[in-house]
């Protein structure tokens, strides 16, 4: 899923706008919209999406049978026939109907605020499927799109609103439906990766909490395995026994899910140490592993 960023300052009519500039409320709102709308539809969107689709059915899942041109057609019609803030989840119904996909049990990995580590974890273990490994996730990952204000005028390559600017954002609506579909078919054991170095690691407004968790079926899912991962250098804010993780565990219990929780998964610690080998905790870990090898 894409991550959109808003700059702290902006330039307007060639003048630097900083924190000491006095603006009326109307001028501030206008400036905010200008800053937030600076990212338009990803250039060459059609070629990228269709190309990724062919990559997927050729290299990732050669046994799949999808019509990539038809998928693009349904996607395009869902977006360009509506204004940028009026593309609802249901508007992608025909596109998702063209992309049915069965997913393996015991392998689905959910996450929130742990994107980079999640991808490394999935790549190293070869055990997990993430939303980005599905056809729709593969096709639209990290892309931005929206239609023109006037309907049926094509995509707007100059500016698109941020997700927070409207309820029915075209990018948000697609990922919401994709996330719901992903969670609804989850079965067996699933894993959830959460960031223990932030407050509200289980954020009620996140896609996992607001969409995926409620879409999990306790009759299909045997265990929910929670892995809380703090940064090596901290701060160490949340764990299995404190913070919002406790709220998540209570929800799982109330809905009848079996669950486990760990906040010291060795594989995840080692993955972080590969990126930051000089961290003190990594030195301690490597020394203990060496001692273990010498005694065996």
Short mmCIF file of N, CA and C in Angstrom, two decimals, residues 11 54-55 66 82 89 96 117 145 174-175 201 216 219 250-251 258 293:
data_model
loop_
_atom_site.label_atom_id
_atom_site.label_comp_id
_atom_site.label_asym_id
_atom_site.label_seq_id
_atom_site.Cartn_x
_atom_site.Cartn_y
_atom_site.Cartn_z
N UNK A 11 6.38 26.25 -0.96
CA UNK A 11 6.62 27.53 -1.60
C UNK A 11 5.38 27.90 -2.39
N UNK A 54 0.76 -8.61 -16.32
CA UNK A 54 1.40 -9.63 -17.15
C UNK A 54 2.60 -10.25 -16.43
N UNK A 55 3.36 -9.44 -15.68
CA UNK A 55 4.45 -9.99 -14.87
C UNK A 55 3.91 -11.04 -13.91
N UNK A 66 -5.91 -14.62 -16.06
CA UNK A 66 -6.57 -13.32 -15.91
C UNK A 66 -6.46 -12.56 -17.22
N UNK A 82 -16.04 9.18 -12.01
CA UNK A 82 -16.44 9.82 -10.76
C UNK A 82 -15.41 10.87 -10.37
N UNK A 89 -16.10 2.16 -2.35
CA UNK A 89 -15.61 0.78 -2.38
C UNK A 89 -16.40 -0.04 -3.39
N UNK A 96 -12.88 -6.17 -9.04
CA UNK A 96 -12.54 -7.29 -8.16
C UNK A 96 -13.18 -8.59 -8.63
N UNK A 117 10.04 -3.96 7.50
CA UNK A 117 10.38 -5.20 8.20
C UNK A 117 9.49 -6.35 7.75
N UNK A 145 -3.64 7.46 -7.95
CA UNK A 145 -4.50 7.75 -9.07
C UNK A 145 -5.75 8.51 -8.61
N UNK A 174 -9.99 1.40 -3.02
CA UNK A 174 -9.49 0.16 -3.60
C UNK A 174 -8.76 -0.68 -2.55
N UNK A 175 -7.91 -0.04 -1.75
CA UNK A 175 -7.16 -0.81 -0.75
C UNK A 175 -8.07 -1.31 0.36
N UNK A 201 0.16 0.98 18.83
CA UNK A 201 0.62 0.04 17.80
C UNK A 201 -0.58 -0.62 17.13
N UNK A 216 -11.96 -10.93 9.62
CA UNK A 216 -11.48 -12.28 9.91
C UNK A 216 -12.62 -13.15 10.43
N UNK A 219 -14.32 -18.95 12.45
CA UNK A 219 -14.56 -20.34 12.05
C UNK A 219 -13.51 -20.84 11.07
N UNK A 250 -7.95 -8.49 23.76
CA UNK A 250 -9.32 -8.57 24.30
C UNK A 250 -10.34 -8.75 23.18
N UNK A 251 -10.15 -8.02 22.06
CA UNK A 251 -11.06 -8.15 20.91
C UNK A 251 -11.00 -9.57 20.37
N UNK A 258 -8.34 -18.00 19.03
CA UNK A 258 -7.17 -18.40 19.78
C UNK A 258 -6.03 -17.47 19.36
N UNK A 293 26.91 -21.97 20.18
CA UNK A 293 27.58 -22.84 19.22
C UNK A 293 28.76 -23.57 19.86
#
